Coordinates of C-alpha atoms and ligand atoms in Angstrom, one line a residue:
X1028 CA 7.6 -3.8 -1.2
X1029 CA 5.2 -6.6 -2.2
X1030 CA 1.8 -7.2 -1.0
X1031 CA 3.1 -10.4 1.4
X1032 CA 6.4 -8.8 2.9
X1033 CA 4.1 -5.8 3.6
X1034 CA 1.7 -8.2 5.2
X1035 CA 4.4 -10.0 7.0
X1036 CA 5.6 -6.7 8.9
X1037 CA 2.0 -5.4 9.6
X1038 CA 0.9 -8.7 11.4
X1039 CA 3.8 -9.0 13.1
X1040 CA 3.7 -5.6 14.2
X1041 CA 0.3 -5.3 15.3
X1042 CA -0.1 -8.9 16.6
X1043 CA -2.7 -9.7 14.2
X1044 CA -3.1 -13.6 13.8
X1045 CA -4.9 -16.0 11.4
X1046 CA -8.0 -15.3 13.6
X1047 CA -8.6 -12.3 15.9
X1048 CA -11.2 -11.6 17.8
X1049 CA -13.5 -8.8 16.8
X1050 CA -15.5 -8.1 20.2
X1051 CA -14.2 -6.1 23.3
X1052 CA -16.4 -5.9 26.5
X1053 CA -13.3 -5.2 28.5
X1054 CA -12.1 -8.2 27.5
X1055 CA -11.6 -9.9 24.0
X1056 CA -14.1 -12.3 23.6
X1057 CA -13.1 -15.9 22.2
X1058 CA -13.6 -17.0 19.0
X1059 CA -14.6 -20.4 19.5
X1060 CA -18.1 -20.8 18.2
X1061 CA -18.7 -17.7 16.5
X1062 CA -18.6 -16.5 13.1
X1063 CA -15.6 -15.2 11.1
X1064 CA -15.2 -12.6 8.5
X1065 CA -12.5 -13.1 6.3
X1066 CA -10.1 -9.7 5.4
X1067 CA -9.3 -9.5 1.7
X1068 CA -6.8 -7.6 0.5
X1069 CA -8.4 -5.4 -2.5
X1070 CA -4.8 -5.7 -4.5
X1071 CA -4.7 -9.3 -4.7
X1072 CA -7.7 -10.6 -3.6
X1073 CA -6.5 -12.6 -0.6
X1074 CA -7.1 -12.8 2.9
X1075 CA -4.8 -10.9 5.2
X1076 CA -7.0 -12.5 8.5
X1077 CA -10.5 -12.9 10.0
X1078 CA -12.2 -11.3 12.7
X1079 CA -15.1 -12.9 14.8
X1080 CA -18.3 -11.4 14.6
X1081 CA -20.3 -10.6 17.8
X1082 CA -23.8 -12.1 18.8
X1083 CA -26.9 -11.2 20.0
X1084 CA -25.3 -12.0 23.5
X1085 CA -22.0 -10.6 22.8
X1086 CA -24.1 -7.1 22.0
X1087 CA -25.5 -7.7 25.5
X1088 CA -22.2 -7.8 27.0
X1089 CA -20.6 -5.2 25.8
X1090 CA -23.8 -2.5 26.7
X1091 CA -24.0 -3.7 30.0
X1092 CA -19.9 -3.1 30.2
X1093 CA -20.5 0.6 28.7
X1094 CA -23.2 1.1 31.0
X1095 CA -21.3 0.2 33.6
X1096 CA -18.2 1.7 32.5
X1097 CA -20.0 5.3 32.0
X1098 CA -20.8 5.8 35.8
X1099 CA -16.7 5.6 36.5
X1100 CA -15.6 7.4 33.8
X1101 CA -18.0 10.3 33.2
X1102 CA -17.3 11.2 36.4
X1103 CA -13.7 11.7 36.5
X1104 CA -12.7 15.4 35.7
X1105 CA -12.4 16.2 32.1
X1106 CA -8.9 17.5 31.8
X1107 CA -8.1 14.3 33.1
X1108 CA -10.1 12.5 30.4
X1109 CA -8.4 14.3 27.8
X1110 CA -4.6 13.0 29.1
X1111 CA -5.8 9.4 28.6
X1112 CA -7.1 10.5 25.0
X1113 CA -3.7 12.2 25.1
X1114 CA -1.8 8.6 25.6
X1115 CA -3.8 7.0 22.9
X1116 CA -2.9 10.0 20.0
X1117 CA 1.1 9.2 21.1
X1118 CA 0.4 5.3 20.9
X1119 CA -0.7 5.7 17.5
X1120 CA 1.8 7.9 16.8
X1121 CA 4.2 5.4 17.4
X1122 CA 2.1 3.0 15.3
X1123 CA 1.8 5.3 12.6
X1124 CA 3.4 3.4 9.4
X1125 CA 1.9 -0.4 10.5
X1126 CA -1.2 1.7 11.2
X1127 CA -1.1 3.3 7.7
X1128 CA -0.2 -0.1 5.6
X1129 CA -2.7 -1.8 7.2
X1130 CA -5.2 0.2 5.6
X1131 CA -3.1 0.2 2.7
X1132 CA -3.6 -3.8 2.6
X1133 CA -7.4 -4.2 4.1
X1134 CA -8.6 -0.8 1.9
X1135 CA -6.2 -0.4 -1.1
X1136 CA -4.9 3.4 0.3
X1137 CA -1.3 4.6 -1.0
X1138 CA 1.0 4.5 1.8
X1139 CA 1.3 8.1 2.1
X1140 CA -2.8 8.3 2.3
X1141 CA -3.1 5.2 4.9
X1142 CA -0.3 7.3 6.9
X1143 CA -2.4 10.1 6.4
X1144 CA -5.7 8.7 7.8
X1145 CA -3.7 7.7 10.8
X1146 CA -2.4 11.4 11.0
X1147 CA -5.9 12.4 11.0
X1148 CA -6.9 10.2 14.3
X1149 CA -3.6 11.5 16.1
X1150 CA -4.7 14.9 15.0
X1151 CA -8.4 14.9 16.4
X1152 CA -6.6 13.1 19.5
X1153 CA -4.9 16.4 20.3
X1154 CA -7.9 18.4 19.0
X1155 CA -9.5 16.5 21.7
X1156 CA -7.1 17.2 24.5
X1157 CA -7.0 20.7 23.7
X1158 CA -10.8 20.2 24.6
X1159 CA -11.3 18.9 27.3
X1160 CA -10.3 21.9 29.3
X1161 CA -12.3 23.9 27.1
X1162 CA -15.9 22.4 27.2
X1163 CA -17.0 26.1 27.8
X1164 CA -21.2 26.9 28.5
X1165 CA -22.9 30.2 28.6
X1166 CA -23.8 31.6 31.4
X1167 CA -26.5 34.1 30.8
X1168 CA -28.2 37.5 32.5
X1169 CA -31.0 36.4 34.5
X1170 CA -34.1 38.4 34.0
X1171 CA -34.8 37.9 37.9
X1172 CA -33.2 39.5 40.7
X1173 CA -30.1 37.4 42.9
X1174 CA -30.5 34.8 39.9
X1175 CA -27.9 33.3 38.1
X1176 CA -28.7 31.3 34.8
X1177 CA -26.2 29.2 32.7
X1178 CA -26.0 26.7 30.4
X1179 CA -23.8 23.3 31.2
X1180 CA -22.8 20.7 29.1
X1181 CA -23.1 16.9 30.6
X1182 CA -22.1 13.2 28.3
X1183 CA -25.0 11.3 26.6
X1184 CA -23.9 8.2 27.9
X1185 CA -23.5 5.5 25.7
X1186 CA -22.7 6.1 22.2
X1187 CA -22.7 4.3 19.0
X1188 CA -20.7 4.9 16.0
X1189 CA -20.9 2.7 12.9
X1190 CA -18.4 3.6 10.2
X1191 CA -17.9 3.3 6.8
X1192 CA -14.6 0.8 4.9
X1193 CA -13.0 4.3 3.1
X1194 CA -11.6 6.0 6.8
X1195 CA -11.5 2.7 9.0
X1196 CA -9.8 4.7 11.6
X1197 CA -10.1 8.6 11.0
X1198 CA -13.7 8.5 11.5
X1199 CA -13.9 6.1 14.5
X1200 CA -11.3 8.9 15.9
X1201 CA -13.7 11.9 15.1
X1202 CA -16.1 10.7 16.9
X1203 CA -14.5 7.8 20.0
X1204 CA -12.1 10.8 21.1
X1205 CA -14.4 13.8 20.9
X1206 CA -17.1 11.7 23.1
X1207 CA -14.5 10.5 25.6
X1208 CA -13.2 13.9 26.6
X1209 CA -17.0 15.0 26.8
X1210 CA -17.7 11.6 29.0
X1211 CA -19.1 9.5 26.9
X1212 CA -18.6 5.8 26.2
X1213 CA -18.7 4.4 22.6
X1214 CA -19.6 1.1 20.8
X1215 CA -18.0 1.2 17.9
X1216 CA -19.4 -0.9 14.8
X1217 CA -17.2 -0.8 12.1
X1218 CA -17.4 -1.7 8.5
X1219 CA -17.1 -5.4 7.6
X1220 CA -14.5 -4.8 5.0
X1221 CA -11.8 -3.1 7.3
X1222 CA -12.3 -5.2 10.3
X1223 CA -8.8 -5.8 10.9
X1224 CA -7.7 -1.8 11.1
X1225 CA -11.1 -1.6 13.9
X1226 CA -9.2 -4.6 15.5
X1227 CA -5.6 -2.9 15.5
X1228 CA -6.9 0.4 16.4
X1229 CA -9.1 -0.5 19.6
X1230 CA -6.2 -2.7 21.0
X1231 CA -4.2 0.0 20.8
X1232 CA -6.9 2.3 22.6
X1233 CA -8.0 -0.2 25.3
X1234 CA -4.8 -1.2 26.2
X1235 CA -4.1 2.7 27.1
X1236 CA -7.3 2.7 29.0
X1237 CA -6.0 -0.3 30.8
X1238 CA -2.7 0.3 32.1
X1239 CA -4.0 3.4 33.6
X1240 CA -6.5 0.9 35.5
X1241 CA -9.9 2.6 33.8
X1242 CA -12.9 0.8 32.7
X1243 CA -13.5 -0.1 29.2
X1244 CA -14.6 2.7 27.3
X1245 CA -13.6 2.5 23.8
X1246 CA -15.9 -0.8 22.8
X1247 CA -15.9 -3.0 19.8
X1248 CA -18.5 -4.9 18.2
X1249 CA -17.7 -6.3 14.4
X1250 CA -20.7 -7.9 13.2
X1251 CA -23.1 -7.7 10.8
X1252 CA -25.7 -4.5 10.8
X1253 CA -28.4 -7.2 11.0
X1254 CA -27.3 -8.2 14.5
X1255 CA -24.8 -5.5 15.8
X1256 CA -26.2 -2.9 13.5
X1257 CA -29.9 -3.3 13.8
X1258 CA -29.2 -3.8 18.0
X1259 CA -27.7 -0.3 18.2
X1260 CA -29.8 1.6 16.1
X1261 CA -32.8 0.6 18.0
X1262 CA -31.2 0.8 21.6
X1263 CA -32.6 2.8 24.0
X1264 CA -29.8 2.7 26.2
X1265 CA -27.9 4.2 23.3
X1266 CA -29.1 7.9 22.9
X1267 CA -26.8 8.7 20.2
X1268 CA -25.7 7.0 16.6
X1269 CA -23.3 8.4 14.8
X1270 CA -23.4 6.5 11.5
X1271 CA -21.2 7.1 8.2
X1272 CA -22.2 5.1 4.9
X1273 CA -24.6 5.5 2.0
X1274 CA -28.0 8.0 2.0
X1275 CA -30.0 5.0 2.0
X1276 CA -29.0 3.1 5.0
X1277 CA -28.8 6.8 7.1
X1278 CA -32.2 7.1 6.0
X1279 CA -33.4 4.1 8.2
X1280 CA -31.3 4.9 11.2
X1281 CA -32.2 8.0 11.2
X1282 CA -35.8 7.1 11.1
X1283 CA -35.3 4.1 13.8
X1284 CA -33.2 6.3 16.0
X1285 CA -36.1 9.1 15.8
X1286 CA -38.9 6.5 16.5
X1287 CA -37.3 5.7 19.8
X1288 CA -36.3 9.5 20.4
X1289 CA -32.7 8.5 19.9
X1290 CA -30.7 11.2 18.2
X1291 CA -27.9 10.7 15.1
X1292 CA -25.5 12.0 13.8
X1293 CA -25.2 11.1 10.4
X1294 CA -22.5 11.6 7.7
X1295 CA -23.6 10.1 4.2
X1296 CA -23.7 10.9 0.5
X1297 CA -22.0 13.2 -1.5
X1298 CA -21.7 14.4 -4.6
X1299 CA -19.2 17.1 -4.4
X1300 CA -18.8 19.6 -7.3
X1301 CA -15.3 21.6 -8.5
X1302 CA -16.1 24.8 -10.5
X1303 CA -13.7 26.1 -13.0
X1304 CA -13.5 29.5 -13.8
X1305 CA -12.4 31.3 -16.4
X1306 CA -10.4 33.5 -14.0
X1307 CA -8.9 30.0 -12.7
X1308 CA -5.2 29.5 -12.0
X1309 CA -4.9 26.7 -14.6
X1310 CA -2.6 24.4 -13.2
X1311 CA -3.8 24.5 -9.7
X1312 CA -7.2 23.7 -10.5
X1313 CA -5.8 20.7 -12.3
X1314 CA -3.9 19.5 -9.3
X1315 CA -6.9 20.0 -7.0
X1316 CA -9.4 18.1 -9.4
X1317 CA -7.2 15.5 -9.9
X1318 CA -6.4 14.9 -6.4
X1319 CA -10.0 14.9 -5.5
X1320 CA -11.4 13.0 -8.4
X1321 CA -8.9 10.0 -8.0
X1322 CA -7.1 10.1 -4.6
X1323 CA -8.6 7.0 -2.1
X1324 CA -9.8 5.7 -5.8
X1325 CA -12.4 8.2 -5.4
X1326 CA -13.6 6.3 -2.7
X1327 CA -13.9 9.4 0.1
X1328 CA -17.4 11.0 0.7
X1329 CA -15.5 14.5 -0.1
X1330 CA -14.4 13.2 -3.6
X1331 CA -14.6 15.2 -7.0
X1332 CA -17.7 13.4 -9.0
X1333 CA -18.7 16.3 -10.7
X1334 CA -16.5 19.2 -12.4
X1335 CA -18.2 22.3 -14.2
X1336 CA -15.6 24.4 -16.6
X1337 CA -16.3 28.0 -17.8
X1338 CA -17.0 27.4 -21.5
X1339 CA -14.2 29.7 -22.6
X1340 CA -11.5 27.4 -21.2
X1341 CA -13.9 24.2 -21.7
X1342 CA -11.6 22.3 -24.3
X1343 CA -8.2 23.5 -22.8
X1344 CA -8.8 22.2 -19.3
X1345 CA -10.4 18.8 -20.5
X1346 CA -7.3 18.6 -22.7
X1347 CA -5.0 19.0 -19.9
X1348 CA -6.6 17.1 -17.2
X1349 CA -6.8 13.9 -19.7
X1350 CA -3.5 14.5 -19.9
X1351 CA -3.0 14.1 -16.1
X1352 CA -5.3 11.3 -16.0
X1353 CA -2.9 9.7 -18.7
X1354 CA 0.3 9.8 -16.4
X1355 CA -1.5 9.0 -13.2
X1356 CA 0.0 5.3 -12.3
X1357 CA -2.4 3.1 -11.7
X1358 CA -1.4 -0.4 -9.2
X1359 CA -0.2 -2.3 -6.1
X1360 CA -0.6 1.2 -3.5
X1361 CA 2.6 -0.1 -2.1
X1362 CA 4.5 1.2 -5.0
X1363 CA 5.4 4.8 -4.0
X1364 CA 4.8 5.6 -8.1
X1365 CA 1.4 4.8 -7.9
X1366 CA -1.2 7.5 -6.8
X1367 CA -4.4 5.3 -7.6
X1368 CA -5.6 1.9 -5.9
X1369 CA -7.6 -0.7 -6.1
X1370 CA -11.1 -0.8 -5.3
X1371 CA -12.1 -1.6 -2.2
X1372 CA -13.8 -5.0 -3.8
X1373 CA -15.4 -6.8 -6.5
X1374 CA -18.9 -5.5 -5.8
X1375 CA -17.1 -1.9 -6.1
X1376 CA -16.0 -2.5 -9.8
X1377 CA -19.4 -4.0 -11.0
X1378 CA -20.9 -0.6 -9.6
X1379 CA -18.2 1.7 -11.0
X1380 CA -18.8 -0.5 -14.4
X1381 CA -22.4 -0.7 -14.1
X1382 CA -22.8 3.3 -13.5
X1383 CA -20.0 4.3 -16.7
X1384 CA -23.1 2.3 -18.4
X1385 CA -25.7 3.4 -17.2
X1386 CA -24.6 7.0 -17.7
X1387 CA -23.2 6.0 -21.4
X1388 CA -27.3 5.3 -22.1
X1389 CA -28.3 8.3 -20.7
X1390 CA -26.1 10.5 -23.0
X1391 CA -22.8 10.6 -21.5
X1392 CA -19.8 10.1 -23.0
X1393 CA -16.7 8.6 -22.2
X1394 CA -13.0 10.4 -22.8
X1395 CA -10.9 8.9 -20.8
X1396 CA -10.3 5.6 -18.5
X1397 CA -13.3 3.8 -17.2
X1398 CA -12.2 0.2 -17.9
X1399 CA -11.7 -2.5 -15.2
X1400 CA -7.6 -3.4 -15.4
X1401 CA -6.7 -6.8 -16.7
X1402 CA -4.4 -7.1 -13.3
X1403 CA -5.6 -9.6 -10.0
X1404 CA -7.2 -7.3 -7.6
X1405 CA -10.1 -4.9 -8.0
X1406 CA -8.2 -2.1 -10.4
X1407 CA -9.9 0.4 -12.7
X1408 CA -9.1 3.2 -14.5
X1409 CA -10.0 6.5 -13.1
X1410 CA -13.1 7.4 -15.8
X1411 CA -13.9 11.0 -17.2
X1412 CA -17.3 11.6 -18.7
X1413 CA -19.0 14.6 -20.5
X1414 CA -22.4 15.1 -19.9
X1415 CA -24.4 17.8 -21.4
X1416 CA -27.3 17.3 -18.9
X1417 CA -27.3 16.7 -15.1
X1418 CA -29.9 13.7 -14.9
X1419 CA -30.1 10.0 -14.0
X1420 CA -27.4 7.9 -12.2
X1421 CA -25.4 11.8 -12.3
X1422 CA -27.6 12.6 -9.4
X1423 CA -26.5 9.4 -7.5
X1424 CA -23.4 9.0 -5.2
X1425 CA -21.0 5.9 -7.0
X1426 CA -18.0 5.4 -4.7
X1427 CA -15.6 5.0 -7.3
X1428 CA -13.0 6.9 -9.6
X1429 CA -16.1 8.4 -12.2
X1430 CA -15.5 12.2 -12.7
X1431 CA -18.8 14.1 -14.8
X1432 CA -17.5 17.0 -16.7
X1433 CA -19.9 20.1 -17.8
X1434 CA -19.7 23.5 -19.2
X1435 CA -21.4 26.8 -18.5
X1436 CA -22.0 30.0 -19.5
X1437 CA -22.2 32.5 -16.5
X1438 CA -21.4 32.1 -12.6
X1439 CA -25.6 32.0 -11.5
X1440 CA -25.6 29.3 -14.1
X1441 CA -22.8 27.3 -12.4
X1442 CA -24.1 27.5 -9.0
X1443 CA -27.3 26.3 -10.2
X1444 CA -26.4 23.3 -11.7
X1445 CA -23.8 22.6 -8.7
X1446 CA -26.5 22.9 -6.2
X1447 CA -28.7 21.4 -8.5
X1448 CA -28.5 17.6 -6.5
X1449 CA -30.0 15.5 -3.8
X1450 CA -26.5 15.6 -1.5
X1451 CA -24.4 19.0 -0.1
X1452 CA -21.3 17.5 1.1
X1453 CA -18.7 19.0 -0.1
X1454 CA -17.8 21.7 -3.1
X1455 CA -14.9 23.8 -4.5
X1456 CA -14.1 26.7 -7.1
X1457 CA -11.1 27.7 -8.7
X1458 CA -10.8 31.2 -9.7
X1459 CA -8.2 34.2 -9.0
X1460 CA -11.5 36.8 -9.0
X1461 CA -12.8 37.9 -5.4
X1462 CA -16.1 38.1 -6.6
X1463 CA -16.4 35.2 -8.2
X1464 CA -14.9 33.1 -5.1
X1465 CA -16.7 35.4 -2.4
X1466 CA -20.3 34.7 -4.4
X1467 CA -19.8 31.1 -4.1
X1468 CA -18.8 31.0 -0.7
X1469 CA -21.8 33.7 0.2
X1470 CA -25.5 32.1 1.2
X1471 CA -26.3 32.0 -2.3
X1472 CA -23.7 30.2 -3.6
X1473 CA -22.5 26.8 -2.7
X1474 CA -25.6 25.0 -0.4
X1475 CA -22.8 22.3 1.1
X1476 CA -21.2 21.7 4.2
X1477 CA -18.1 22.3 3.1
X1478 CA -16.7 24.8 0.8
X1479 CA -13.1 25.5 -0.8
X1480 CA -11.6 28.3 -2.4
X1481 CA -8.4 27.1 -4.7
X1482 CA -8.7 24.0 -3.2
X1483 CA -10.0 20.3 -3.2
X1484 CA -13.6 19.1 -2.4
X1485 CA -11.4 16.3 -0.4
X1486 CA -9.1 16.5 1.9
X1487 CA -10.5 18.4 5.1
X1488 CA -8.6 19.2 8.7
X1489 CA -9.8 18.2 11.0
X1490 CA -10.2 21.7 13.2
X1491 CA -13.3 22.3 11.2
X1492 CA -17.2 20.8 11.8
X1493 CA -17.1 17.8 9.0
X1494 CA -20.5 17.5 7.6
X1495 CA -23.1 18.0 4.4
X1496 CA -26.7 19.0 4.3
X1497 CA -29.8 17.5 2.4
X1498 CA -29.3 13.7 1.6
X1499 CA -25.5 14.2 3.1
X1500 CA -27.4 14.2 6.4
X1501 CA -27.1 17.4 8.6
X1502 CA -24.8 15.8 10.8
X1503 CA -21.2 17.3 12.0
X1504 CA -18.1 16.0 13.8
X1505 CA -14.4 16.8 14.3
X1506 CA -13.5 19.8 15.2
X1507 CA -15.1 23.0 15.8
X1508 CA -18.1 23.0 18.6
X1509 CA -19.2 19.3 16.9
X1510 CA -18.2 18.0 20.2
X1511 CA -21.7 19.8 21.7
X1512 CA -23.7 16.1 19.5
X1513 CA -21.7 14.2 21.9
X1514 CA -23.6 15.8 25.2
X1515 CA -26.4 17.2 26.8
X1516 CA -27.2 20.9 27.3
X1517 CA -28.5 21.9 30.5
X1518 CA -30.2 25.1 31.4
X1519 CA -29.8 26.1 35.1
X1520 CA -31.2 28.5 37.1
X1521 CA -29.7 29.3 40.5
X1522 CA -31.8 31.7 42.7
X1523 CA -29.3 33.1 46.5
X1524 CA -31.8 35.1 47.1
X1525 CA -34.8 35.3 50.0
X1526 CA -38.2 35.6 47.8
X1527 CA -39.4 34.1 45.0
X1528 CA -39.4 36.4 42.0
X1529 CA -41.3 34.8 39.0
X1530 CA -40.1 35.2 35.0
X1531 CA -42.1 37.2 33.0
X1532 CA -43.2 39.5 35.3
X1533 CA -46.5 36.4 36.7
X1534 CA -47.3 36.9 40.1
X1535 CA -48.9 33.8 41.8
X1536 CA -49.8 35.0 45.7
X1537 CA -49.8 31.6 47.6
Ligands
LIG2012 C1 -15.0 10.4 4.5 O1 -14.8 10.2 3.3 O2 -15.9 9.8 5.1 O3 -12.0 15.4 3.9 C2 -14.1 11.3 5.3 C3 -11.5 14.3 3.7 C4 -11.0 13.4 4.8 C5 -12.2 12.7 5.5 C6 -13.1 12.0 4.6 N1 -10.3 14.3 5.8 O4 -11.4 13.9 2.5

């Protein structure tokens, strides 16, 4: 299929038009007098459709309508919450392959990994279900006669989640369907260059939310972070952000969202390591660096960056993963041959450029790939660079197809160098020896969020928590008890009896 029959049945599909409009407040606001943001399709550089960007008094409109619709729908019974969550994992189900092409056309995904994002939403949607007759609290043995003591678990309110272009929809998913079933409402600010994916996907969502005659809860505001952005961040009616994007922006929400005693969540950098043992299982390790070092272009915060070989199968390995890099077709995503995309844009390919550089001057050396392709669109070849030294623009996060290769001697060696970086995403080793694996996996191996055993740093379910520590952020969401961000814990003590018995042991005779 080419770009423009694919486009034809995706806009058609999804009742996209020329111009759509990129605010919901319970309704759609019009586009006459605003702003628009053109999409551009990263394989051929043209635009698939624009999307109006909210105002300062589009923001306003679409708070109020959270506040507002928080009061209805936090106080409808969970299980209940969760079958409307229910309805929109089926819609998008049903939506699954327009879903999935459209982010194959607004973010340069393969069709089986724009699929696969869309999988991910319907999967957290029945996570979420699941969930909402499980939001269990403690309750606790009172230290007090005839009391009871407990802990309960009530929504934040209004939430807002700013995500990044490389999961348009997955990640609005984590974190929209968790916080509905816990009560929440959420304004969702999504990345200016997957606008049209945020557009499908809340239409979809509301329109579930309005045949069942509920108040908006799932709210959109496209705009730039100056306006829309900025306005959230420093909101006090917003208690939560949950933002996903680079270590420096997270730093400044975090810090705004802390000046106001706001809380966030936040998901940024990585910088996410493979080790190779000696004892690994060749070809598997292959497979699992090669998927996480080029699949989504390497544009996913879990993707391979950085892969450390046991010296004594050093040349081997680098032999036989060129040789994968060699093969792996590079083009148009639509093409069910091709494994590796574009770019998501031009800036992408100067930065993927300017870092093969930059590392080239600081010692590095280049063995495979690492050239922009002569083709329209933003293609490049997936880049493999020795180093002999972590330093320099190593320890930085590039979102782009750039894998740094090392060898070491001994295990306390590797781990050392693997921890040895500002982020703690995500991390993997490849070995058939227990102790080896179990020593990496133990407290004083891998220091990341997220650690694999004969496996990829990319590619997590979504049942676990999803998160990094250091510059990665701290924060968690999907699966697991990461629905507890999304609420407030309450600590109650009920005293049925007649007197007044005091805690530890104070006696206070009024
Ligand atoms: C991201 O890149 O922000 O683990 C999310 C993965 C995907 C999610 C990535 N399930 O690679």
């Amino acid at each position: 299929m080419n770009v423009n029959e694919a486009k034809k049945l995706v806009m058609n599909g999804l009742d996209l038009h020329e111009i759509n409009s990129g605010v919901y407040s319970g309704e759609w606001i019009a586009a006459e007098g605003r702003k628009t943001i053109e999409s551009i399709c990263p394989i051929n550089g043209q635009a698939l459709g624009s999307v109006t960007q909210g105002e300062d008094q589009d923001y306003e409109k679409v708070v109020a309508a959270a506040e507002k619709a928080y009061k209805e729908w936090s106080a409808l019974p969970a299980p209940r919450r969760g079958e409307i969550v229910g309805e929109i994992g089926a819609e998008l189900l049903k939506n699954k392959e327009l879903l999935g092409m459209l982010i194959t056309l607004e973010v340069g995904k393969t069709v089986s990994e724009g699929a696969g994002e869309i999988q991910e939403a319907i999967d957290i949607a029945n996570f979420a279900v699941g969930l909402s007759r499980q939001l269990y609290g403690l309750t606790i043995a009172s230290e007090r006669p005839e009391h009871r003591l407990m802990e309960q678990w009530h929504p934040l309110g209004v939430i807002g989640v700013i995500t990044s272009f490389n999961f348009p929809a997955a990640v609005w998913a984590w974190n929209a369907l968790i916080a509905a079933v816990v009560g929440n409402i959420t304004v969702w600010k999504p990345s200016s260059s997957a606008l049209l994916t945020a557009v499908a996907v809340s239409r979809i969502a509301n329109r579930v939310v309005e045949r069942n005659g509920l108040p908006p809860i799932f709210l959109l505001a496209c705009g730039s972070g100056r306006t829309i952005g900025d306005h959230l961040v420093n909101d006090k009616r917003v208690p939560l952000i949950s933002f996903t994007g680079s270590t420096g922006v997270g730093r400044s929400v975090a810090e705004q969202t802390s000046a106001r005693f706001g809380r966030s969540i936040l998901e940024l950098g990585g910088n996410n390591c493979a080790i190779v043992t000696a004892e690994a299982d060749i070809d598997l390790a292959l497979k699992g660096v090669a998927f996480g070092a080029m699949a989504t272009a390497g544009q996913r915060c879990t993707s391979t960056r950085r892969v450390l070989i046991h010296r004594s199968i050093y040349d081997d390995f680098v032999k036989k993963l060129k040789d994968v890099y060699c093969r792996v077709n590079i083009g148009s995503p639509l093409d069910p041959s091709v494994i590796v995309g574009p770019l998501v844009d031009k800036n992408a390919v100067d930065n993927f450029t300017a870092t093969i550089r930059q590392s080239e001057k600081q010692g590095g050396h280049v063995i495979q790939g690492g050239k922009v392709m002569k083709m329209n669109g933003c293609f490049v070849s997936p880049a493999m660079i020795e180093i002999s030294k972590q330093k320099g623009i190593v320890l930085e996060e590039t979102f782009a197809p750039i894998l740094f290769i090392m060898k070491y001697d001994t295990m306390e060696e590797a781990v050392q160098i693997h921890n040895a970086v500002p982020q703690g995403l995500s991390s993997a080793i490849f070995s058939t020896d227990m102790r080896e694996t179990e020593y990496f996996i133990s407290h004083a191996g891998s220091d990341c969020g997220i650690v694999n055993v004969n496996t990829s740093t990319a590619g997590a379910e979504i049942g676990g928590a999803f998160g990094g520590e250091k510059e990665t952020g701290g924060g968690r969401e999907s699966g697991s008890d990461a629905w507890k961000y999304y609420a407030r814990r309450q600590t109650v003590t009920v005293n049925y009896g007649n007197d007044i018995p005091l805690s530890q042991g104070v006696v206070f005779p009024v």
